[in-house]
Short mmCIF file of C-alpha atoms and ligand atoms in Angstrom, two decimals:
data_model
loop_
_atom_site.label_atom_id
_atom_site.label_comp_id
_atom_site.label_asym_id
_atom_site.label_seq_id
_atom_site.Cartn_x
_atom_site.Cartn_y
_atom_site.Cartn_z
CA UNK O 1 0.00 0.00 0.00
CA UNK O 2 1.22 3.78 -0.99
CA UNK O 3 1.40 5.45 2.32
CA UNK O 4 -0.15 9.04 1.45
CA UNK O 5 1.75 12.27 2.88
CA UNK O 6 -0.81 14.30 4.93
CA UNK O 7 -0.86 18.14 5.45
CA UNK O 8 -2.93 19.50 7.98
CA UNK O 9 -4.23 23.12 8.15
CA UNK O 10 -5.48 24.88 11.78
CA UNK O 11 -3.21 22.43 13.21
CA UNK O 12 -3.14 24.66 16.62
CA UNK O 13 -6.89 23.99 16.89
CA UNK O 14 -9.78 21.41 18.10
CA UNK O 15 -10.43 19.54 15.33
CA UNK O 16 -6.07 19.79 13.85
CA UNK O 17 -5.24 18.44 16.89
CA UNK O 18 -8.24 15.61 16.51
CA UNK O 19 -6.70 15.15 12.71
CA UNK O 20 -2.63 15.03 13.80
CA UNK O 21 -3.98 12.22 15.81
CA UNK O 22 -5.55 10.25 13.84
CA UNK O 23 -3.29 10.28 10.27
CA UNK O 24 -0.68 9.60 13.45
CA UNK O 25 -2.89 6.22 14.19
CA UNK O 26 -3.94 5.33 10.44
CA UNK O 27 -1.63 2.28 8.50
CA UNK O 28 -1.14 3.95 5.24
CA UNK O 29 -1.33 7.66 6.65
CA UNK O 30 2.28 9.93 7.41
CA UNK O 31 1.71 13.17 9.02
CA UNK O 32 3.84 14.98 6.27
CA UNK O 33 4.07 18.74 7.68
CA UNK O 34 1.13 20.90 9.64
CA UNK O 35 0.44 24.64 9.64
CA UNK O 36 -1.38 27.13 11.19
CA UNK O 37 -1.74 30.72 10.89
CA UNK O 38 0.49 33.18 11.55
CA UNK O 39 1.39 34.45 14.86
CA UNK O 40 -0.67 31.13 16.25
CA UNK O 41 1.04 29.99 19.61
CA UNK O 42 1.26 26.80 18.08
CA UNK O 43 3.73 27.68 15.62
CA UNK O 44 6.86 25.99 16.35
CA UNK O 45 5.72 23.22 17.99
CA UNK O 46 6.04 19.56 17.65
CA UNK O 47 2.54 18.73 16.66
CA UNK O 48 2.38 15.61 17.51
CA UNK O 49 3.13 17.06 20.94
CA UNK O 50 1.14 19.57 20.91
CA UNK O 51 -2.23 17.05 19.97
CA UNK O 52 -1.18 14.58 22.79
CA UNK O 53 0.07 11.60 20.13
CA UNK O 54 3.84 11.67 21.43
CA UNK O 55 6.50 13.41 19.09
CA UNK O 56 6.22 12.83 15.59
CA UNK O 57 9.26 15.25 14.52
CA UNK O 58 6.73 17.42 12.33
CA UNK O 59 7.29 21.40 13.59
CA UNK O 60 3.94 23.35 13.05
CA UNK O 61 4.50 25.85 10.14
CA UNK O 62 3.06 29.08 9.30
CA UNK O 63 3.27 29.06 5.69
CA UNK O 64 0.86 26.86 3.65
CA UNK O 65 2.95 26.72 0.00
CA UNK O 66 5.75 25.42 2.20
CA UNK O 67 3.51 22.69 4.07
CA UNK O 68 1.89 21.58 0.66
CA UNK O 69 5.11 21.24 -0.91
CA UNK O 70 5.36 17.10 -1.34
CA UNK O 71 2.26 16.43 0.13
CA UNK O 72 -0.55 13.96 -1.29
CA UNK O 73 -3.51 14.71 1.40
CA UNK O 74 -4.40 18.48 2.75
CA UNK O 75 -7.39 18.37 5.75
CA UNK O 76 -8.57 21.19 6.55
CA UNK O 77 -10.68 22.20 9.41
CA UNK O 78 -9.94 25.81 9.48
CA UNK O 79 -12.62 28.76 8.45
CA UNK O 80 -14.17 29.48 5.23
CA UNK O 81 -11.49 31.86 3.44
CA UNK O 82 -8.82 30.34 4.91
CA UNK O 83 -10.56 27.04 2.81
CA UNK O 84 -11.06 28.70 -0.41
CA UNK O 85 -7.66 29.96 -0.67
CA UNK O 86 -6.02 26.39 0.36
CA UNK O 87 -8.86 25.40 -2.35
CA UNK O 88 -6.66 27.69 -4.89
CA UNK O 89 -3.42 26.08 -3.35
CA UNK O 90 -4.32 22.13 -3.87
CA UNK O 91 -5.81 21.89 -7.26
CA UNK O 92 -3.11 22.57 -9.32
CA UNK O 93 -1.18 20.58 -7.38
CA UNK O 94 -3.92 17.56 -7.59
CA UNK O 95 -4.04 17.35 -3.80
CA UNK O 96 -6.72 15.26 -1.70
CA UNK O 97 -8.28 17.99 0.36
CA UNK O 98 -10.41 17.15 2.84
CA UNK O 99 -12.82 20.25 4.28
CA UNK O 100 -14.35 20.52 7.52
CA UNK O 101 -14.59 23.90 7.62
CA UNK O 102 -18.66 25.02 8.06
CA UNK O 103 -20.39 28.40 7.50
CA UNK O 104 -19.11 28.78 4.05
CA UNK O 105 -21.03 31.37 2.22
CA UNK O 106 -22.48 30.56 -0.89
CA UNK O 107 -20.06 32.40 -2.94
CA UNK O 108 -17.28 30.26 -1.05
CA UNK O 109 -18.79 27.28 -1.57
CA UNK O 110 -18.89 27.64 -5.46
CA UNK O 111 -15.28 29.01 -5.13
CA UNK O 112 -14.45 25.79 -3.58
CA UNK O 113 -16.31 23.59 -5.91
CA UNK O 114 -14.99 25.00 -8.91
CA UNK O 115 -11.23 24.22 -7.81
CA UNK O 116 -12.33 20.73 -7.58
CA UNK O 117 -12.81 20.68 -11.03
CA UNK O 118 -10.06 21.98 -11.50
CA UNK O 119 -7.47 18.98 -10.36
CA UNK O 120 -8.16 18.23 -6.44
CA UNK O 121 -9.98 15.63 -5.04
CA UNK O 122 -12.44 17.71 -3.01
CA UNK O 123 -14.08 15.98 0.06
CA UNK O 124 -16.09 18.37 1.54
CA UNK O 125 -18.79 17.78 4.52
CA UNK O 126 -19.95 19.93 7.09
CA UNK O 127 -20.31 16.48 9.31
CA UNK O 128 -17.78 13.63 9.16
CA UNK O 129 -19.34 11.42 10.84
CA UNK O 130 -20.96 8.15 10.50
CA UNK O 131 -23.76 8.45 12.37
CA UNK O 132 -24.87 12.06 11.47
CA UNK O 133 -24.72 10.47 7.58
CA UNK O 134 -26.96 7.97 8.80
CA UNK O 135 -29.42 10.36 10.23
CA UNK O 136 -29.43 12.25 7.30
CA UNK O 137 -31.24 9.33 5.41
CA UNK O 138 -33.57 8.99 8.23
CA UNK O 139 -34.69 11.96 8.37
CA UNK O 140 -35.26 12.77 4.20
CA UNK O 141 -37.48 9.37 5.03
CA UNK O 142 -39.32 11.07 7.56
CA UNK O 143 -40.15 13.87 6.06
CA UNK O 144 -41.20 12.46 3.16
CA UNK O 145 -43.53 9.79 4.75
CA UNK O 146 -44.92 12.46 7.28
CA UNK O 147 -46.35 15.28 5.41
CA UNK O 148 -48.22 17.41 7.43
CA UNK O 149 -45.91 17.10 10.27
CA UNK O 150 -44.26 20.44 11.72
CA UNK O 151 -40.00 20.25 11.88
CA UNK O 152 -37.85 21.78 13.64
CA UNK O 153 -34.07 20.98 14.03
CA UNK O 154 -32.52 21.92 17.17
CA UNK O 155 -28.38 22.13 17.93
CA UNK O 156 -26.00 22.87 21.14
CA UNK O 157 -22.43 23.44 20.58
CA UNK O 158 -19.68 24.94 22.90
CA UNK O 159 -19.33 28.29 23.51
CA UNK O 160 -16.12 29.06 21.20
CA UNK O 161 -18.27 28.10 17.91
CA UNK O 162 -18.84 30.97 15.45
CA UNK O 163 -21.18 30.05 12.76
CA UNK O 164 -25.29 29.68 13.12
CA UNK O 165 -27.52 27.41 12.77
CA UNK O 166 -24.38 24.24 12.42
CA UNK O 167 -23.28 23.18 9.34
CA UNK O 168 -24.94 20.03 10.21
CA UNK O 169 -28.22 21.47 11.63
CA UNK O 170 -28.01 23.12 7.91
CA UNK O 171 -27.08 19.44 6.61
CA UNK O 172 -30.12 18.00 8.09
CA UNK O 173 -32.62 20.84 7.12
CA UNK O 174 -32.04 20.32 3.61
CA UNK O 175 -32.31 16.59 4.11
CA UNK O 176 -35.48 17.67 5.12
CA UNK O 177 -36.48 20.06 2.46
CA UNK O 178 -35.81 17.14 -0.03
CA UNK O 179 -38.07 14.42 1.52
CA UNK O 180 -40.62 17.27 0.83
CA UNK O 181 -39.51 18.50 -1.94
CA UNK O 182 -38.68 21.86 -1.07
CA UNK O 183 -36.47 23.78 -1.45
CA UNK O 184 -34.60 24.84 2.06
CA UNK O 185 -33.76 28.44 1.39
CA UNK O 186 -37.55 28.93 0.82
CA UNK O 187 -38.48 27.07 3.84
CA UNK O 188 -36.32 28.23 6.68
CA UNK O 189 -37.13 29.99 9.38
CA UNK O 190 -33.46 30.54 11.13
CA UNK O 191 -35.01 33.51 14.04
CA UNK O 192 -37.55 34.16 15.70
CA UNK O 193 -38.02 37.06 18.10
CA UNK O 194 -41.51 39.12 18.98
CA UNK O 195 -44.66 38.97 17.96
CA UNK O 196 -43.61 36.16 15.35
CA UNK O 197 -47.67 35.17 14.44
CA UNK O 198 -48.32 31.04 14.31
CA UNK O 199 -46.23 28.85 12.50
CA UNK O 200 -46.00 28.92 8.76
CA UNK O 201 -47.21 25.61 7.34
CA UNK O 202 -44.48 23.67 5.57
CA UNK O 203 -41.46 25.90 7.55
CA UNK O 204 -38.28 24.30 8.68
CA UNK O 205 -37.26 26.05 11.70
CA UNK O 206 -33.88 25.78 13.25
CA UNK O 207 -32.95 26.55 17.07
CA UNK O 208 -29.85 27.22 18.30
CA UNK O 209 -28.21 27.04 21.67
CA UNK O 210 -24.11 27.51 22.42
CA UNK O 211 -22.93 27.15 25.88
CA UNK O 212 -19.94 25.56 27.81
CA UNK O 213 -18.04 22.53 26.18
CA UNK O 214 -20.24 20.86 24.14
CA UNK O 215 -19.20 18.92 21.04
CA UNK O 216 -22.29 19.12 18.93
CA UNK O 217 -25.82 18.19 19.84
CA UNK O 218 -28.44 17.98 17.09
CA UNK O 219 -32.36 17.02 17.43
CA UNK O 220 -34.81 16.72 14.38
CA UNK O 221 -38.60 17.32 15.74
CA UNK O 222 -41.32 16.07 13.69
CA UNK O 223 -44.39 17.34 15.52
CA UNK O 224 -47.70 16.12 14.77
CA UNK O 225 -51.07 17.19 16.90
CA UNK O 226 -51.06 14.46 19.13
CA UNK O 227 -47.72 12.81 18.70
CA UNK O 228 -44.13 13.64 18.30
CA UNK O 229 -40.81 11.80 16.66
CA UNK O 230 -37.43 12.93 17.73
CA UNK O 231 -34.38 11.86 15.69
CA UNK O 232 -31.00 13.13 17.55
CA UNK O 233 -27.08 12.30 17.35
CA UNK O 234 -24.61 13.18 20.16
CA UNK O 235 -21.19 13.52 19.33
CA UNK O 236 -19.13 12.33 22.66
CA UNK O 237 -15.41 12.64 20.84
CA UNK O 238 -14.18 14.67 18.19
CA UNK O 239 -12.17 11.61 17.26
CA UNK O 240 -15.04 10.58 15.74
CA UNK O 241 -15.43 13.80 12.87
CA UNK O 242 -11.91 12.78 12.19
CA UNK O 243 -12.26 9.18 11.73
CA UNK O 244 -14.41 9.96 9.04
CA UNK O 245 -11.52 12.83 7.93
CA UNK O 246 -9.15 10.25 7.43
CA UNK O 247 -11.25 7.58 5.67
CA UNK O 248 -12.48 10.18 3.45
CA UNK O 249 -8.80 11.12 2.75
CA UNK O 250 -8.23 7.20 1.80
CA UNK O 251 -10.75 6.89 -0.49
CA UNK O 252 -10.63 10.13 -2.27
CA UNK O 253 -7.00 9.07 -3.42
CA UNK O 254 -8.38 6.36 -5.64
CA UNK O 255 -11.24 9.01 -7.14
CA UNK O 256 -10.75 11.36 -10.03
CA UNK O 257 -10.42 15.27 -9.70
CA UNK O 258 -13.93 16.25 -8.29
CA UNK O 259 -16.11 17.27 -5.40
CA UNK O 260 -17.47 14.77 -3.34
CA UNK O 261 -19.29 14.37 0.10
CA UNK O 262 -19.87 12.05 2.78
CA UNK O 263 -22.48 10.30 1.23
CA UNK O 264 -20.08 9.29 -1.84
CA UNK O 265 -17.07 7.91 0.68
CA UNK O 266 -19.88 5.62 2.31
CA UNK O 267 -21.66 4.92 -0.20
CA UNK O 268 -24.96 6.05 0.43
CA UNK O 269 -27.45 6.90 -2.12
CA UNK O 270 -30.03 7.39 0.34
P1 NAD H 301 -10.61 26.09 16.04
O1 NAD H 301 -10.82 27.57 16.12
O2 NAD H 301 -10.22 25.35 17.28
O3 NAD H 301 -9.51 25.77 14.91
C1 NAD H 301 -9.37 26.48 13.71
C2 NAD H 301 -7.87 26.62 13.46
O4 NAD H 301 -7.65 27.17 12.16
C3 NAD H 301 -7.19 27.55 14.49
O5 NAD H 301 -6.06 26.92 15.05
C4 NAD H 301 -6.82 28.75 13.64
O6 NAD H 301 -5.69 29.45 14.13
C5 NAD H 301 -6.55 28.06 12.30
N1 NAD H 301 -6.42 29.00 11.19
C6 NAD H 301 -7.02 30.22 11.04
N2 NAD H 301 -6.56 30.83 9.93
C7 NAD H 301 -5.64 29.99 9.37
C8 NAD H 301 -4.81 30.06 8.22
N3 NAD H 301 -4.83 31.14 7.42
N4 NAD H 301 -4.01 29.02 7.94
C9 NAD H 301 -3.97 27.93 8.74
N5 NAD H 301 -4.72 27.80 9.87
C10 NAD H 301 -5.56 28.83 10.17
O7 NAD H 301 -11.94 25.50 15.43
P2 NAD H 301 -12.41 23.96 15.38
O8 NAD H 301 -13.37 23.70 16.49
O9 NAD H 301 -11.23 23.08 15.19
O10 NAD H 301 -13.29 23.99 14.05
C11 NAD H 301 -12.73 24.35 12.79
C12 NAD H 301 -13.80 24.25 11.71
O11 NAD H 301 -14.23 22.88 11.58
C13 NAD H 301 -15.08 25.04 12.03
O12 NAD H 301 -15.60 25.55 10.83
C14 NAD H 301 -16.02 23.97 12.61
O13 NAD H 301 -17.38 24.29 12.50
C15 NAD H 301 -15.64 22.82 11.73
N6 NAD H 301 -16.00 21.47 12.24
C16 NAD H 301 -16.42 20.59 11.29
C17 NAD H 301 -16.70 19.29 11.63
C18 NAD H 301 -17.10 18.34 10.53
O14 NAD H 301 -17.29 17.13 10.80
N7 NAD H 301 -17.21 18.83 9.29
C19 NAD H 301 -16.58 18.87 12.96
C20 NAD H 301 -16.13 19.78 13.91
C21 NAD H 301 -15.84 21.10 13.53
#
């Protein structure tokens, strides 16, 4: 087996220092440099170290050219135009690059998308993990089987987050919206504050609560008049989000330039 050569941007933060560990645990995986940005505290740092996986001889940079330079494998959990430029960076040089980053704007998003066809192998997922993919099936069923039925998706992250409503709460809205077939931008009702009036039939609202240390928390309410279904995932680890990182990093390198999501590294159509 080729063992790939992995870059990792944000390396100073949460989810780098979930990533350094596990390309450090993965057969086929070599941490291959890690950067952050500059004037980070990390910078200079061993970042194996510095993530709690023992040394692994790899100093924490502060220039991304430099840390791309031989690698096979960017991931990057960073913040949306720190992903669009690194976007720029890894197609021409046919990179795996595996995104993380949430809150993207629209404009971003099509910024990234278009480098992907332009020589990476894009990744890209606002949730990396296995059971949040899951859910997202369950709930398009849902939807779809229970028409008149009022959702609602609720989330709780920690109190350092900076985007709102999740990338995932957004994830599972449009699951929604498509078991209704709907579009979500025409359905969601992100705020409410004041004299609001009832409900809008057909809505998707979306709650959001941020407080202490809490990894992410996410609730889909389907609320009928006399009963009501709750579909929720708890994420305990952030190991988990990079699990799903690095096997999305393994399979992209067999794929051809393109953009690609969760769904496509585990195979689910639905
Ligand atoms: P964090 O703030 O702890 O880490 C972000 C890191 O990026 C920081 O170390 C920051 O210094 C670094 N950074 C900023 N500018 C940079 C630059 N120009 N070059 C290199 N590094 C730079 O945040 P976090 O909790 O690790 O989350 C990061 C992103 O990942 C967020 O968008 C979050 O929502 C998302 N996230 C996604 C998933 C998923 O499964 N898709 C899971 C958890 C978090």
């Amino acid at each position: 087996m080729t063992t790939l050569r992995v870059a990792i941007a944000g390396a100073g933060g949460r989810m780098g220092q979930a990533n350094i560990r596990a390309v450090a645990a993965t057969p086929g995986l070599l941490l291959h440099s890690a950067f952050d940005r500059p004037g980070s505290s990390a910078i200079g740092r061993d970042a194996g170290e510095l993530a709690g996986a023992g040394p692994l001889g790899v100093a924490i940079g502060d220039n991304a050219e430099a840390a791309l330079e031989g690698a096979d494998v960017l991931i990057d959990f960073t913040a949306p135009a720190v992903s669009v430029l690194l976007a720029e960076l890894a197609a021409p040089r046919g990179l795996v690059h595996i995104i993380g980053t949430t809150g993207c704007s629209r404009e971003e998003d099509w910024a990234i998308q278009k480098a992907g066809s332009a020589g990476a192998r894009i990744v890209k997922s606002g949730n990396f993990s296995l059971g949040i993919n899951m859910l997202l099936g369950l709930v398009r069923q849902a939807a779809k089987a229970l028409p008149g039925y009022d959702i609602e998706v609720l989330e709780m992250h920690h109190n350092k987050k900076v985007d709102a409503p999740s990338g995932t709460a957004l994830m599972l809205g449009r699951a929604a919206a498509e078991g209704r077939g709907v579009d979500l931008d025409q359905h969601a009702v992100k705020v409410r504050d004041g004299h609001t009036g009832a409900r809008e039939p057909g809505s998707i609202g979306f709650a959001t609560l941020r407080g202490g240390g809490v990894i992410g928390e996410h609730s889909v309410i389907l609320a009928g008049d006399t009963e009501r279904i709750v579909l929720s995932h708890s994420a305990q680890e952030r190991g988990m989000f990079a699990a799903g990182a690095v096997q999305a990093a393994l399979w992209a390198a067999d794929q051809p330039p393109g953009y690609y999501g969760m769904a496509d590294v585990l195979g689910f159509t639905e």
